[in-house]
mmCIF file of C-alpha atoms in Angstrom:
data_model
loop_
_atom_site.group_PDB
_atom_site.id
_atom_site.type_symbol
_atom_site.label_atom_id
_atom_site.label_comp_id
_atom_site.label_asym_id
_atom_site.label_seq_id
_atom_site.Cartn_x
_atom_site.Cartn_y
_atom_site.Cartn_z
ATOM 1 C CA MET A 119 152.211 208.970 -39.645
ATOM 2 C CA ALA A 120 152.218 206.754 -42.707
ATOM 3 C CA ALA A 121 148.601 205.742 -42.156
ATOM 4 C CA LYS A 122 147.487 209.369 -42.023
ATOM 5 C CA GLU A 123 149.417 210.195 -45.208
ATOM 6 C CA ARG A 124 147.798 207.257 -47.040
ATOM 7 C CA GLU A 125 144.358 208.364 -45.811
ATOM 8 C CA PHE A 126 145.052 211.932 -46.952
ATOM 9 C CA GLU A 127 146.230 210.739 -50.411
ATOM 10 C CA SER A 128 143.200 208.485 -50.838
ATOM 11 C CA MET A 129 140.923 211.368 -49.858
ATOM 12 C CA GLN A 130 142.580 213.609 -52.457
ATOM 13 C CA ALA A 131 142.207 210.910 -55.117
ATOM 14 C CA TYR A 132 138.526 210.544 -54.227
ATOM 15 C CA ARG A 133 137.979 214.300 -54.505
ATOM 16 C CA LEU A 134 139.726 214.452 -57.886
ATOM 17 C CA ALA A 135 137.626 211.556 -59.187
ATOM 18 C CA ALA A 136 134.413 213.206 -57.992
ATOM 19 C CA LEU A 137 135.464 216.492 -59.575
ATOM 20 C CA ALA A 138 136.257 214.787 -62.879
ATOM 21 C CA VAL A 139 132.891 213.024 -62.946
ATOM 22 C CA GLY A 140 131.112 216.243 -61.991
ATOM 23 C CA LEU A 141 132.730 218.131 -64.849
ATOM 24 C CA THR A 142 132.202 215.489 -67.539
ATOM 25 C CA LEU A 143 128.518 214.737 -66.919
ATOM 26 C CA PRO A 144 127.254 218.158 -68.089
ATOM 27 C CA LEU A 145 129.443 217.896 -71.183
ATOM 28 C CA ALA A 146 127.995 214.487 -72.020
ATOM 29 C CA ALA A 147 124.460 215.883 -71.796
ATOM 30 C CA LEU A 148 125.096 218.787 -74.212
ATOM 31 C CA PRO A 149 124.353 216.894 -77.462
ATOM 32 C CA GLN A 150 121.049 215.631 -76.047
ATOM 33 C CA ALA A 151 120.048 219.129 -74.926
ATOM 34 C CA ALA A 152 120.846 220.544 -78.355
ATOM 35 C CA GLN A 153 118.694 217.885 -80.027
ATOM 36 C CA ALA A 154 115.789 218.548 -77.659
ATOM 37 C CA GLN A 155 115.560 222.272 -78.417
ATOM 38 C CA VAL A 156 112.443 223.486 -80.182
ATOM 39 C CA ASP A 157 112.274 226.343 -82.646
ATOM 40 C CA ASP A 158 111.669 229.653 -80.844
ATOM 41 C CA ALA A 159 108.815 230.502 -83.207
ATOM 42 C CA ILE A 160 106.907 227.400 -82.103
ATOM 43 C CA VAL A 161 107.370 228.203 -78.415
ATOM 44 C CA LEU A 162 106.336 231.818 -79.023
ATOM 45 C CA GLU A 163 103.184 230.698 -80.832
ATOM 46 C CA ILE A 164 102.326 228.336 -77.964
ATOM 47 C CA MET A 165 102.776 231.182 -75.481
ATOM 48 C CA ARG A 166 100.567 233.481 -77.570
ATOM 49 C CA GLN A 167 97.834 230.861 -77.730
ATOM 50 C CA CYS A 168 98.033 230.318 -73.961
ATOM 51 C CA ALA A 169 97.914 234.075 -73.343
ATOM 52 C CA ARG A 170 94.542 234.277 -75.087
ATOM 53 C CA ILE A 171 92.928 232.205 -72.324
ATOM 54 C CA ASP A 172 91.067 234.532 -69.930
ATOM 55 C CA ASP A 173 90.880 232.231 -66.895
ATOM 56 C CA ALA A 174 94.135 232.637 -64.922
ATOM 57 C CA ASN A 175 94.287 229.021 -63.719
ATOM 58 C CA ALA A 176 93.604 227.601 -67.170
ATOM 59 C CA ARG A 177 96.190 229.967 -68.684
ATOM 60 C CA LEU A 178 98.823 228.867 -66.152
ATOM 61 C CA ALA A 179 98.004 225.214 -66.800
ATOM 62 C CA CYS A 180 98.372 225.858 -70.522
ATOM 63 C CA TYR A 181 101.830 227.370 -69.985
ATOM 64 C CA ASP A 182 102.863 224.551 -67.667
ATOM 65 C CA ASN A 183 101.589 221.763 -69.903
ATOM 66 C CA ASN A 184 102.855 223.093 -73.199
ATOM 67 C CA VAL A 185 105.981 225.146 -72.640
ATOM 68 C CA ARG A 186 107.540 222.548 -70.343
ATOM 69 C CA GLN A 187 106.784 219.842 -72.912
ATOM 70 C CA SER A 188 108.227 221.903 -75.753
ATOM 71 C CA GLY A 189 111.724 221.260 -74.426
ATOM 72 C CA ASP A 190 111.218 217.460 -74.350
ATOM 73 C CA ALA A 191 111.293 216.637 -78.047
ATOM 74 C CA PRO A 192 110.772 218.509 -81.306
ATOM 75 C CA ALA A 193 108.145 216.023 -82.484
ATOM 76 C CA ARG A 194 105.974 216.702 -79.429
ATOM 77 C CA ALA A 195 105.975 220.476 -79.940
ATOM 78 C CA ALA A 196 103.499 220.409 -82.824
ATOM 79 C CA ALA A 197 100.843 218.491 -80.902
ATOM 80 C CA PRO A 198 100.569 220.903 -77.938
ATOM 81 C CA SER A 199 99.997 223.894 -80.189
ATOM 82 C CA ARG A 200 96.939 222.187 -81.681
ATOM 83 C CA SER A 201 95.552 221.436 -78.237
ATOM 84 C CA VAL A 202 96.288 224.991 -77.129
ATOM 85 C CA THR A 203 94.253 226.338 -80.033
ATOM 86 C CA GLN A 204 91.344 224.146 -79.040
ATOM 87 C CA GLN A 205 91.616 225.198 -75.383
ATOM 88 C CA SER A 206 91.817 228.886 -76.184
ATOM 89 C CA SER A 207 88.789 228.796 -78.442
ATOM 90 C CA VAL A 208 86.758 227.289 -75.620
ATOM 91 C CA ALA A 209 88.205 229.222 -72.691
ATOM 92 C CA ALA A 210 88.454 232.673 -74.277
ATOM 93 C CA PRO A 211 84.929 233.922 -74.904
ATOM 94 C CA THR A 212 84.528 236.629 -77.479
ATOM 95 C CA ARG A 213 83.034 239.846 -76.253
ATOM 96 C CA GLY A 214 80.068 241.350 -77.996
ATOM 97 C CA SER A 215 81.395 244.899 -78.153
ATOM 98 C CA ALA A 216 84.917 245.656 -79.290
ATOM 99 C CA VAL A 217 86.938 247.888 -76.986
ATOM 100 C CA SER A 218 88.529 250.914 -78.621
ATOM 101 C CA GLY A 219 90.370 254.060 -77.626
ATOM 102 C CA PHE A 220 93.482 254.891 -75.646
ATOM 103 C CA GLY A 221 94.679 251.943 -73.548
ATOM 104 C CA SER A 222 92.285 249.485 -75.195
ATOM 105 C CA GLU A 223 95.140 247.030 -75.779
ATOM 106 C CA ALA A 224 95.383 246.552 -72.001
ATOM 107 C CA VAL A 225 91.804 245.235 -71.753
ATOM 108 C CA ARG A 226 91.829 241.422 -71.869
ATOM 109 C CA THR A 227 90.317 240.465 -75.203
ATOM 110 C CA PRO A 228 91.263 237.682 -77.623
ATOM 111 C CA ASP A 229 92.702 240.168 -80.136
ATOM 112 C CA ARG A 230 94.828 242.137 -77.622
ATOM 113 C CA PHE A 231 98.124 240.799 -79.019
ATOM 114 C CA GLU A 232 97.657 242.303 -82.465
ATOM 115 C CA THR A 233 99.718 245.486 -82.686
ATOM 116 C CA SER A 234 98.747 248.679 -84.460
ATOM 117 C CA SER A 235 101.087 251.450 -85.506
ATOM 118 C CA ASN A 236 98.742 254.341 -84.676
ATOM 119 C CA GLU A 237 98.864 254.055 -80.872
ATOM 120 C CA LEU A 238 98.867 257.290 -78.857
ATOM 121 C CA ASP A 239 101.539 257.927 -76.225
ATOM 122 C CA GLU A 240 99.433 260.380 -74.226
ATOM 123 C CA LEU A 241 95.770 261.202 -73.738
ATOM 124 C CA THR A 242 94.381 264.382 -72.183
ATOM 125 C CA THR A 243 90.653 264.258 -71.552
ATOM 126 C CA SER A 244 88.003 265.084 -68.977
ATOM 127 C CA VAL A 245 86.525 262.788 -66.360
ATOM 128 C CA ALA A 246 82.843 261.851 -66.628
ATOM 129 C CA GLY A 247 82.548 260.101 -63.255
ATOM 130 C CA VAL A 248 84.568 258.904 -60.247
ATOM 131 C CA GLN A 249 83.914 256.142 -57.704
ATOM 132 C CA MET A 250 86.027 255.271 -54.667
ATOM 133 C CA GLN A 251 86.604 251.491 -54.667
ATOM 134 C CA GLN A 252 88.467 251.446 -51.356
ATOM 135 C CA PRO A 253 90.541 254.010 -49.470
ATOM 136 C CA GLY A 254 93.134 255.355 -51.897
ATOM 137 C CA ILE A 255 91.850 253.369 -54.909
ATOM 138 C CA TYR A 256 89.527 255.122 -57.349
ATOM 139 C CA ARG A 257 87.758 254.038 -60.518
ATOM 140 C CA PHE A 258 86.995 256.771 -63.008
ATOM 141 C CA THR A 259 85.184 256.998 -66.327
ATOM 142 C CA LEU A 260 86.464 259.271 -69.081
ATOM 143 C CA GLU A 261 84.232 261.267 -71.416
ATOM 144 C CA ASP A 262 84.697 258.651 -74.179
ATOM 145 C CA GLY A 263 83.313 255.928 -71.859
ATOM 146 C CA ALA A 264 86.642 254.242 -71.059
ATOM 147 C CA GLU A 265 86.911 253.055 -67.439
ATOM 148 C CA TRP A 266 90.233 253.238 -65.578
ATOM 149 C CA GLN A 267 91.235 252.288 -62.039
ATOM 150 C CA PHE A 268 94.174 253.200 -59.812
ATOM 151 C CA SER A 269 96.587 250.251 -59.715
ATOM 152 C CA GLU A 270 98.157 251.398 -56.479
ATOM 153 C CA SER A 271 96.783 253.185 -53.461
ATOM 154 C CA VAL A 272 97.364 256.917 -53.068
ATOM 155 C CA PRO A 273 97.918 258.723 -49.736
ATOM 156 C CA ASN A 274 95.122 260.638 -48.018
ATOM 157 C CA SER A 275 96.736 263.921 -49.082
ATOM 158 C CA TYR A 276 96.135 263.077 -52.770
ATOM 159 C CA ARG A 277 93.175 264.946 -54.287
ATOM 160 C CA PRO A 278 91.443 262.538 -56.693
ATOM 161 C CA PRO A 279 89.921 263.870 -59.905
ATOM 162 C CA ARG A 280 86.278 264.913 -59.833
ATOM 163 C CA GLU A 281 83.638 264.893 -62.518
ATOM 164 C CA GLY A 282 84.703 267.415 -65.176
ATOM 165 C CA SER A 283 88.400 267.397 -64.159
ATOM 166 C CA VAL A 284 91.019 267.192 -66.907
ATOM 167 C CA VAL A 285 93.491 264.297 -66.563
ATOM 168 C CA THR A 286 96.468 263.205 -68.649
ATOM 169 C CA ILE A 287 97.241 259.505 -69.054
ATOM 170 C CA ASN A 288 100.701 258.607 -70.371
ATOM 171 C CA ARG A 289 102.096 255.319 -71.587
ATOM 172 C CA ALA A 290 104.712 253.943 -69.166
ATOM 173 C CA ALA A 291 107.082 250.979 -69.139
ATOM 174 C CA LEU A 292 105.970 247.393 -69.779
ATOM 175 C CA GLY A 293 102.502 248.298 -71.005
ATOM 176 C CA SER A 294 101.485 250.247 -67.919
ATOM 177 C CA PHE A 295 99.972 253.735 -67.735
ATOM 178 C CA LEU A 296 100.497 256.774 -65.496
ATOM 179 C CA MET A 297 97.800 259.367 -64.785
ATOM 180 C CA VAL A 298 98.667 262.968 -63.917
ATOM 181 C CA PHE A 299 96.048 265.222 -62.370
ATOM 182 C CA ASP A 300 96.360 268.797 -61.082
ATOM 183 C CA ASN A 301 100.207 268.824 -60.950
ATOM 184 C CA GLN A 302 100.209 266.081 -58.302
ATOM 185 C CA MET A 303 102.338 262.949 -58.292
ATOM 186 C CA SER A 304 101.584 260.547 -61.116
ATOM 187 C CA VAL A 305 99.476 257.511 -60.276
ATOM 188 C CA ARG A 306 99.767 254.134 -61.984
ATOM 189 C CA VAL A 307 96.406 253.234 -63.531
ATOM 190 C CA ARG A 308 95.013 250.376 -65.589
ATOM 191 C CA ARG A 309 92.169 250.334 -68.044
ATOM 192 C CA ILE A 310 89.191 248.239 -66.999
ATOM 193 C CA ARG A 311 86.807 248.740 -69.972
#
C-alpha cells in the first residue's frame, strides 16, 4: 500500500508542477507580446495597399508577407508598407475609363476604397439587355450601361427580367446588393462593370 501512496503523491506533485509551468509561461511572454505590437493605423494602411492589388494570388501573398510580419517588430512594419506600395503600383493596372453610377464602388478599381457621402441606397431603372450565363445565373445591362450579374442561382420558377423590365437594386449588408423584380424574391447581385 505504501508504494502505491508514494506513487500517487509523486504523480500529484508532477501534475501540480506541470500546471504551474503551464500557467506561468504565458504570463512571462506578455511583456514581449506588448512590445511587438504595431500601431493599428500602420496595419490598416498595409491592408489597404494590399487590397489594391487585382490579382488574387498576389493580394493574398501581400497579406501573408506583410500583415504576419507586422506583429514581429515595430521597426519592421515601416519597410513592408513601402514594398506594398511598390507591388500595388505594378500589380494594379489603372483602367482607362472610370466606372460611375450605382454600385460602382463594388467594381475592382484602384480607387474603390475612397468613400463618398452621396451614395444611393436604392436604384430603380430599366433593363437594356439580359444574357443567361448558366442555368439560374443571368447577366443584365441597365439603361445607364452598368452590367450586373446574379451572385447566386435562382430556381427554374423565377422569371428573370427582360429587356425593358423595371428592376430595383437595393444596398444590402457587407457591401452586397439585392435585386427585386416583379414582386418576386430578391436576388443577390454584383456589379461587373
